[in-house]
mmCIF file of C-alpha atoms in Angstrom:
data_model
loop_
_atom_site.group_PDB
_atom_site.id
_atom_site.type_symbol
_atom_site.label_atom_id
_atom_site.label_comp_id
_atom_site.label_asym_id
_atom_site.label_seq_id
_atom_site.Cartn_x
_atom_site.Cartn_y
_atom_site.Cartn_z
ATOM 1 C CA MET Q 27 28.289 23.396 29.530
ATOM 2 C CA GLN Q 28 28.531 21.411 32.731
ATOM 3 C CA HIS Q 29 26.370 22.212 35.710
ATOM 4 C CA SER Q 30 25.793 20.288 38.894
ATOM 5 C CA PRO Q 31 22.534 18.322 39.090
ATOM 6 C CA SER Q 32 21.341 20.604 41.901
ATOM 7 C CA ASP Q 33 21.144 23.449 39.347
ATOM 8 C CA ILE Q 34 18.455 21.658 37.331
ATOM 9 C CA LYS Q 35 14.906 22.635 38.282
ATOM 10 C CA LEU Q 36 13.139 21.800 35.007
ATOM 11 C CA LEU Q 37 13.371 18.663 32.844
ATOM 12 C CA VAL Q 38 11.785 18.926 29.390
ATOM 13 C CA LEU Q 39 11.079 15.762 27.395
ATOM 14 C CA ASP Q 40 10.146 15.171 23.779
ATOM 15 C CA ILE Q 41 7.629 12.351 23.190
ATOM 16 C CA ASP Q 42 8.281 10.341 20.019
ATOM 17 C CA GLY Q 43 11.708 8.762 19.854
ATOM 18 C CA THR Q 44 12.495 10.011 23.366
ATOM 19 C CA ILE Q 45 10.008 8.757 25.965
ATOM 20 C CA VAL Q 46 7.971 6.705 23.480
ATOM 21 C CA GLY Q 47 9.323 4.154 21.014
ATOM 22 C CA ALA Q 48 7.766 1.490 18.813
ATOM 23 C CA THR Q 49 5.066 0.541 21.332
ATOM 24 C CA ASN Q 50 3.671 4.107 21.421
ATOM 25 C CA GLU Q 51 3.564 3.834 25.229
ATOM 26 C CA ILE Q 52 5.826 5.162 28.005
ATOM 27 C CA ASN Q 53 7.788 2.312 29.582
ATOM 28 C CA GLN Q 54 7.430 1.780 33.323
ATOM 29 C CA ALA Q 55 11.155 2.418 33.893
ATOM 30 C CA VAL Q 56 10.840 5.862 32.303
ATOM 31 C CA LYS Q 57 7.803 6.715 34.428
ATOM 32 C CA GLN Q 58 9.621 5.648 37.589
ATOM 33 C CA ALA Q 59 12.701 7.728 36.741
ATOM 34 C CA VAL Q 60 10.506 10.775 36.088
ATOM 35 C CA GLN Q 61 8.649 10.254 39.362
ATOM 36 C CA ALA Q 62 12.005 10.027 41.164
ATOM 37 C CA VAL Q 63 13.152 13.425 39.877
ATOM 38 C CA GLN Q 64 9.754 14.977 40.565
ATOM 39 C CA ALA Q 65 10.085 13.717 44.156
ATOM 40 C CA GLN Q 66 13.352 15.676 44.355
ATOM 41 C CA GLY Q 67 11.577 18.879 43.346
ATOM 42 C CA VAL Q 68 12.483 18.921 39.652
ATOM 43 C CA GLN Q 69 9.501 19.895 37.510
ATOM 44 C CA VAL Q 70 8.889 17.886 34.336
ATOM 45 C CA ALA Q 71 7.367 19.209 31.105
ATOM 46 C CA ILE Q 72 6.685 17.875 27.614
ATOM 47 C CA ALA Q 73 7.626 19.589 24.339
ATOM 48 C CA THR Q 74 6.370 17.815 21.224
ATOM 49 C CA GLY Q 75 5.487 18.321 17.601
ATOM 50 C CA ARG Q 76 2.277 16.409 18.249
ATOM 51 C CA MET Q 77 -1.178 17.904 18.411
ATOM 52 C CA TYR Q 78 -2.355 18.940 21.859
ATOM 53 C CA ARG Q 79 -5.109 16.308 21.874
ATOM 54 C CA SER Q 80 -2.603 13.645 20.839
ATOM 55 C CA ALA Q 81 -0.009 14.621 23.469
ATOM 56 C CA LEU Q 82 -2.458 14.766 26.363
ATOM 57 C CA ARG Q 83 -2.449 11.075 27.254
ATOM 58 C CA PHE Q 84 1.361 11.051 27.577
ATOM 59 C CA TYR Q 85 1.204 14.175 29.722
ATOM 60 C CA LYS Q 86 -1.248 12.467 32.060
ATOM 61 C CA ASP Q 87 0.680 9.188 31.990
ATOM 62 C CA LEU Q 88 3.849 10.995 33.049
ATOM 63 C CA GLY Q 89 2.146 12.932 35.841
ATOM 64 C CA ALA Q 90 3.287 16.253 34.382
ATOM 65 C CA THR Q 91 1.721 19.412 35.809
ATOM 66 C CA LEU Q 92 3.218 22.284 33.807
ATOM 67 C CA PRO Q 93 1.711 23.798 30.645
ATOM 68 C CA LEU Q 94 2.009 21.402 27.692
ATOM 69 C CA MET Q 95 4.142 22.547 24.736
ATOM 70 C CA THR Q 96 2.676 21.123 21.499
ATOM 71 C CA TYR Q 97 2.999 21.721 17.732
ATOM 72 C CA GLN Q 98 6.762 22.417 18.238
ATOM 73 C CA GLY Q 99 5.702 25.109 20.732
ATOM 74 C CA GLY Q 100 3.069 26.708 18.503
ATOM 75 C CA LEU Q 101 0.445 25.953 21.168
ATOM 76 C CA ILE Q 102 1.345 26.087 24.860
ATOM 77 C CA LYS Q 103 -1.686 25.226 26.952
ATOM 78 C CA ASP Q 104 -2.229 24.252 30.577
ATOM 79 C CA PRO Q 105 -4.345 21.055 30.732
ATOM 80 C CA ALA Q 106 -5.283 21.730 34.363
ATOM 81 C CA THR Q 107 -6.802 25.171 33.779
ATOM 82 C CA GLY Q 108 -7.339 25.301 30.010
ATOM 83 C CA THR Q 109 -5.269 28.505 29.909
ATOM 84 C CA VAL Q 110 -3.612 29.112 26.531
ATOM 85 C CA HIS Q 111 -0.190 30.672 27.144
ATOM 86 C CA ARG Q 112 0.772 30.875 23.485
ATOM 87 C CA HIS Q 113 -0.885 30.180 20.178
ATOM 88 C CA TRP Q 114 1.140 31.291 17.171
ATOM 89 C CA THR Q 115 -0.215 30.304 13.765
ATOM 90 C CA VAL Q 116 1.030 30.048 10.180
ATOM 91 C CA PRO Q 117 0.030 33.163 8.193
ATOM 92 C CA LYS Q 118 -2.726 32.384 5.679
ATOM 93 C CA SER Q 119 -0.617 33.718 2.793
ATOM 94 C CA SER Q 120 2.206 31.307 3.658
ATOM 95 C CA ALA Q 121 -0.225 28.397 4.033
ATOM 96 C CA LEU Q 122 -1.596 29.052 0.535
ATOM 97 C CA GLN Q 123 1.920 29.278 -0.929
ATOM 98 C CA LEU Q 124 2.953 26.000 0.689
ATOM 99 C CA LEU Q 125 -0.188 24.329 -0.616
ATOM 100 C CA ASP Q 126 0.591 25.538 -4.135
ATOM 101 C CA TYR Q 127 4.072 24.056 -3.797
ATOM 102 C CA PHE Q 128 2.810 20.703 -2.447
ATOM 103 C CA GLU Q 129 0.211 20.456 -5.214
ATOM 104 C CA GLN Q 130 2.655 20.715 -8.112
ATOM 105 C CA PRO Q 131 1.923 17.800 -10.495
ATOM 106 C CA GLU Q 132 5.163 15.961 -9.645
ATOM 107 C CA LEU Q 133 4.557 16.242 -5.886
ATOM 108 C CA ARG Q 134 0.805 16.091 -5.429
ATOM 109 C CA SER Q 135 0.483 12.295 -5.617
ATOM 110 C CA GLN Q 136 3.517 11.740 -3.368
ATOM 111 C CA LEU Q 137 2.773 14.039 -0.423
ATOM 112 C CA SER Q 138 0.056 13.714 2.196
ATOM 113 C CA VAL Q 139 -0.645 17.239 3.418
ATOM 114 C CA HIS Q 140 -1.978 17.865 6.932
ATOM 115 C CA PHE Q 141 -3.388 21.180 8.164
ATOM 116 C CA TYR Q 142 -3.821 21.548 11.932
ATOM 117 C CA ILE Q 143 -6.508 24.086 12.788
ATOM 118 C CA ASN Q 144 -7.996 24.563 16.266
ATOM 119 C CA ASP Q 145 -6.456 21.211 17.295
ATOM 120 C CA GLN Q 146 -8.268 19.371 14.496
ATOM 121 C CA LEU Q 147 -6.530 17.586 11.611
ATOM 122 C CA TYR Q 148 -7.695 18.452 8.083
ATOM 123 C CA VAL Q 149 -6.513 16.598 4.972
ATOM 124 C CA ARG Q 150 -7.350 16.596 1.296
ATOM 125 C CA GLU Q 151 -7.950 12.855 1.349
ATOM 126 C CA ILE Q 152 -7.141 9.911 3.587
ATOM 127 C CA THR Q 153 -3.902 8.376 2.307
ATOM 128 C CA PRO Q 154 -2.102 5.298 3.721
ATOM 129 C CA GLU Q 155 0.430 7.681 5.314
ATOM 130 C CA THR Q 156 -2.395 9.627 6.947
ATOM 131 C CA GLU Q 157 -3.984 6.393 8.193
ATOM 132 C CA ALA Q 158 -0.708 5.352 9.843
ATOM 133 C CA TYR Q 159 -0.320 8.818 11.371
ATOM 134 C CA VAL Q 160 -3.890 8.851 12.700
ATOM 135 C CA ASP Q 161 -3.440 5.393 14.180
ATOM 136 C CA ARG Q 162 -0.301 6.406 16.102
ATOM 137 C CA SER Q 163 -1.697 9.785 17.133
ATOM 138 C CA SER Q 164 -5.172 8.536 18.159
ATOM 139 C CA VAL Q 165 -6.854 11.416 16.327
ATOM 140 C CA THR Q 166 -9.419 11.688 13.551
ATOM 141 C CA ALA Q 167 -8.520 13.112 10.144
ATOM 142 C CA ILE Q 168 -11.183 15.247 8.470
ATOM 143 C CA ALA Q 169 -11.036 14.935 4.681
ATOM 144 C CA VAL Q 170 -12.154 18.167 2.990
ATOM 145 C CA GLY Q 171 -10.987 17.859 -0.621
ATOM 146 C CA ASP Q 172 -9.496 21.295 -1.282
ATOM 147 C CA LEU Q 173 -7.598 22.405 1.832
ATOM 148 C CA ARG Q 174 -8.068 26.036 0.820
ATOM 149 C CA SER Q 175 -11.640 25.663 2.034
ATOM 150 C CA VAL Q 176 -10.536 25.504 5.690
ATOM 151 C CA LEU Q 177 -8.154 28.467 5.636
ATOM 152 C CA ASP Q 178 -10.657 30.927 7.097
ATOM 153 C CA THR Q 179 -8.693 30.114 10.259
ATOM 154 C CA GLU Q 180 -4.903 30.092 10.222
ATOM 155 C CA PRO Q 181 -3.267 26.682 10.843
ATOM 156 C CA THR Q 182 -1.195 26.067 13.961
ATOM 157 C CA LYS Q 183 1.033 23.776 11.893
ATOM 158 C CA ILE Q 184 1.373 22.345 8.387
ATOM 159 C CA LEU Q 185 2.795 18.881 7.790
ATOM 160 C CA ALA Q 186 3.716 17.074 4.592
ATOM 161 C CA LEU Q 187 4.295 13.335 4.876
ATOM 162 C CA CYS Q 188 5.960 10.946 2.471
ATOM 163 C CA ASP Q 189 7.587 7.533 2.947
ATOM 164 C CA ASP Q 190 10.394 8.752 0.681
ATOM 165 C CA SER Q 191 12.706 10.545 3.127
ATOM 166 C CA ASP Q 192 14.834 11.850 0.235
ATOM 167 C CA LEU Q 193 11.812 13.699 -1.131
ATOM 168 C CA ILE Q 194 11.113 15.196 2.305
ATOM 169 C CA SER Q 195 14.764 16.261 2.600
ATOM 170 C CA HIS Q 196 14.604 17.826 -0.881
ATOM 171 C CA THR Q 197 11.344 19.611 0.039
ATOM 172 C CA LEU Q 198 12.909 21.011 3.204
ATOM 173 C CA ASN Q 199 16.022 22.230 1.390
ATOM 174 C CA THR Q 200 14.035 23.773 -1.464
ATOM 175 C CA LEU Q 201 11.630 25.613 0.823
ATOM 176 C CA ARG Q 202 14.430 26.803 3.109
ATOM 177 C CA GLN Q 203 15.838 28.583 0.067
ATOM 178 C CA ARG Q 204 12.466 30.220 -0.616
ATOM 179 C CA TYR Q 205 11.640 31.311 2.914
ATOM 180 C CA GLU Q 206 13.759 33.278 5.342
ATOM 181 C CA PRO Q 207 13.680 32.054 8.976
ATOM 182 C CA ALA Q 208 11.737 35.248 9.731
ATOM 183 C CA GLU Q 209 8.940 34.061 7.387
ATOM 184 C CA LEU Q 210 8.454 30.406 8.401
ATOM 185 C CA TYR Q 211 10.034 27.867 10.760
ATOM 186 C CA LEU Q 212 10.740 24.724 8.736
ATOM 187 C CA THR Q 213 11.958 21.458 10.232
ATOM 188 C CA THR Q 214 11.717 17.661 10.203
ATOM 189 C CA SER Q 215 10.561 15.788 13.311
ATOM 190 C CA VAL Q 216 11.216 12.411 11.677
ATOM 191 C CA ALA Q 217 12.837 11.834 8.289
ATOM 192 C CA THR Q 218 9.423 11.415 6.611
ATOM 193 C CA PHE Q 219 7.734 14.506 8.164
ATOM 194 C CA PHE Q 220 8.240 18.013 6.774
ATOM 195 C CA GLU Q 221 6.812 20.586 9.198
ATOM 196 C CA ALA Q 222 6.095 24.308 8.933
ATOM 197 C CA THR Q 223 5.049 26.669 11.722
ATOM 198 C CA ASN Q 224 4.981 30.368 12.536
ATOM 199 C CA PRO Q 225 8.555 31.752 12.306
ATOM 200 C CA LEU Q 226 8.654 32.512 16.047
ATOM 201 C CA VAL Q 227 7.839 28.899 16.908
ATOM 202 C CA ASN Q 228 10.315 26.218 17.902
ATOM 203 C CA LYS Q 229 10.832 24.090 20.990
ATOM 204 C CA GLY Q 230 13.658 26.389 22.083
ATOM 205 C CA THR Q 231 11.437 29.477 22.330
ATOM 206 C CA ALA Q 232 8.747 27.364 24.006
ATOM 207 C CA VAL Q 233 11.114 26.010 26.660
ATOM 208 C CA GLN Q 234 12.577 29.486 27.158
ATOM 209 C CA TYR Q 235 9.064 30.846 27.784
ATOM 210 C CA LEU Q 236 8.231 28.075 30.240
ATOM 211 C CA ALA Q 237 11.549 28.356 32.087
ATOM 212 C CA GLU Q 238 12.055 32.111 32.196
ATOM 213 C CA GLU Q 239 8.596 33.692 31.962
ATOM 214 C CA TYR Q 240 6.494 31.042 33.675
ATOM 215 C CA LEU Q 241 8.916 29.590 36.254
ATOM 216 C CA GLY Q 242 11.493 32.377 36.630
ATOM 217 C CA LEU Q 243 14.422 30.052 35.843
ATOM 218 C CA LYS Q 244 17.596 30.472 33.790
ATOM 219 C CA PRO Q 245 18.910 28.215 30.997
ATOM 220 C CA GLU Q 246 21.362 26.581 33.408
ATOM 221 C CA ASN Q 247 18.365 25.392 35.464
ATOM 222 C CA VAL Q 248 16.992 23.440 32.498
ATOM 223 C CA MET Q 249 17.714 19.973 31.096
ATOM 224 C CA THR Q 250 16.167 18.913 27.790
ATOM 225 C CA ILE Q 251 16.084 15.529 26.038
ATOM 226 C CA GLY Q 252 15.142 15.006 22.380
ATOM 227 C CA ASP Q 253 15.880 12.885 19.342
ATOM 228 C CA ASN Q 254 15.455 14.892 16.163
ATOM 229 C CA PHE Q 255 16.060 18.153 14.326
ATOM 230 C CA ASN Q 256 12.956 19.770 15.808
ATOM 231 C CA ASP Q 257 14.609 19.298 19.227
ATOM 232 C CA VAL Q 258 17.869 21.088 18.359
ATOM 233 C CA GLU Q 259 16.766 24.529 19.577
ATOM 234 C CA MET Q 260 15.746 23.269 23.014
ATOM 235 C CA ILE Q 261 18.872 21.092 23.266
ATOM 236 C CA GLN Q 262 21.012 24.153 22.555
ATOM 237 C CA TYR Q 263 19.036 26.388 24.937
ATOM 238 C CA ALA Q 264 19.324 24.178 28.003
ATOM 239 C CA GLY Q 265 22.131 24.047 30.540
ATOM 240 C CA ILE Q 266 22.186 20.304 29.866
ATOM 241 C CA GLY Q 267 20.986 19.302 26.393
ATOM 242 C CA VAL Q 268 20.740 15.554 25.770
ATOM 243 C CA ALA Q 269 20.275 13.746 22.442
ATOM 244 C CA MET Q 270 18.949 10.209 22.265
ATOM 245 C CA GLY Q 271 21.105 7.414 20.846
ATOM 246 C CA ASN Q 272 18.609 7.053 17.984
ATOM 247 C CA ALA Q 273 19.009 10.735 17.008
ATOM 248 C CA PRO Q 274 20.612 11.696 13.670
ATOM 249 C CA ASP Q 275 24.328 12.552 13.934
ATOM 250 C CA GLY Q 276 23.589 16.241 13.297
ATOM 251 C CA VAL Q 277 21.421 16.326 16.415
ATOM 252 C CA LYS Q 278 23.923 14.391 18.540
ATOM 253 C CA ALA Q 279 26.593 16.926 17.550
ATOM 254 C CA MET Q 280 24.545 19.712 19.199
ATOM 255 C CA ALA Q 281 24.104 17.892 22.511
ATOM 256 C CA ASP Q 282 26.096 17.962 25.744
ATOM 257 C CA TRP Q 283 25.540 14.227 26.183
ATOM 258 C CA VAL Q 284 24.190 11.349 24.114
ATOM 259 C CA ALA Q 285 21.906 8.859 25.872
ATOM 260 C CA PRO Q 286 21.184 5.278 24.834
ATOM 261 C CA THR Q 287 18.315 4.786 22.367
ATOM 262 C CA VAL Q 288 14.618 5.086 23.134
ATOM 263 C CA GLU Q 289 14.240 1.298 22.993
ATOM 264 C CA GLU Q 290 16.977 1.067 25.657
ATOM 265 C CA ASP Q 291 15.145 3.602 27.873
ATOM 266 C CA GLY Q 292 17.809 6.232 27.216
ATOM 267 C CA VAL Q 293 15.839 8.833 29.193
ATOM 268 C CA VAL Q 294 16.371 6.737 32.322
ATOM 269 C CA ALA Q 295 20.141 6.713 31.730
ATOM 270 C CA ALA Q 296 20.143 10.495 31.187
ATOM 271 C CA ILE Q 297 18.151 11.123 34.361
ATOM 272 C CA GLU Q 298 20.463 8.852 36.352
ATOM 273 C CA GLN Q 299 23.532 10.531 34.849
ATOM 274 C CA PHE Q 300 22.531 14.094 35.697
ATOM 275 C CA LEU Q 301 19.649 14.227 38.166
ATOM 276 C CA LEU Q 302 19.637 11.253 40.547
#
């Protein structure tokens, strides 16, 4: 779908692999491009798989003002007012079933399992994968032994990490056969992260809420930029859906346009192509 730049009133950006690369910081060129579109009256929002507390510094760094879409859209919260617009959690029964699956003897030693509850990260134990995750996310992991002990409260998201991307791919495919889309939303945000959320949650429904319910816009007023399979729904929803050059081919195939990579400041190129 092609629309003129004047149609776009909302730009939605993913964080990792989109506005943030290896340095884990937003480059100055990206900030300047975002400020330029904001000066033209385009509002800018973030949609990320990250925890709210982990996404907040990027939100502030970018000068965003709209509610922040985190956990793939499972939690939409306004940092300015503290208002929670949406909080959809994983049913306890599903969380227990996933845990049983992850703790099979052949998988238990290979997967690091993360439960996100009330914007805190709970793990069975601190693994090297968890340490790397915590370092990049600037959060603290709380080791609890048996994760069943924290399921008095339903998780916002469940993550299983493994350096073996083939195992993550196999896990995703296996669990997609067990669960209907109406039971759980299953995705990968990077090749080594398997993620599960409430079935109503994805970045597409989050962006739709922000655009239509919160701002009174239509899909053709929205431009989205992302780099992985958890971005597909928002890329497909938007009038202009952009995939990063570092995105998997399956994601690029869904996009209206493919930008350069994150390390080449592809977001700047996309903004210049469509909005400036």
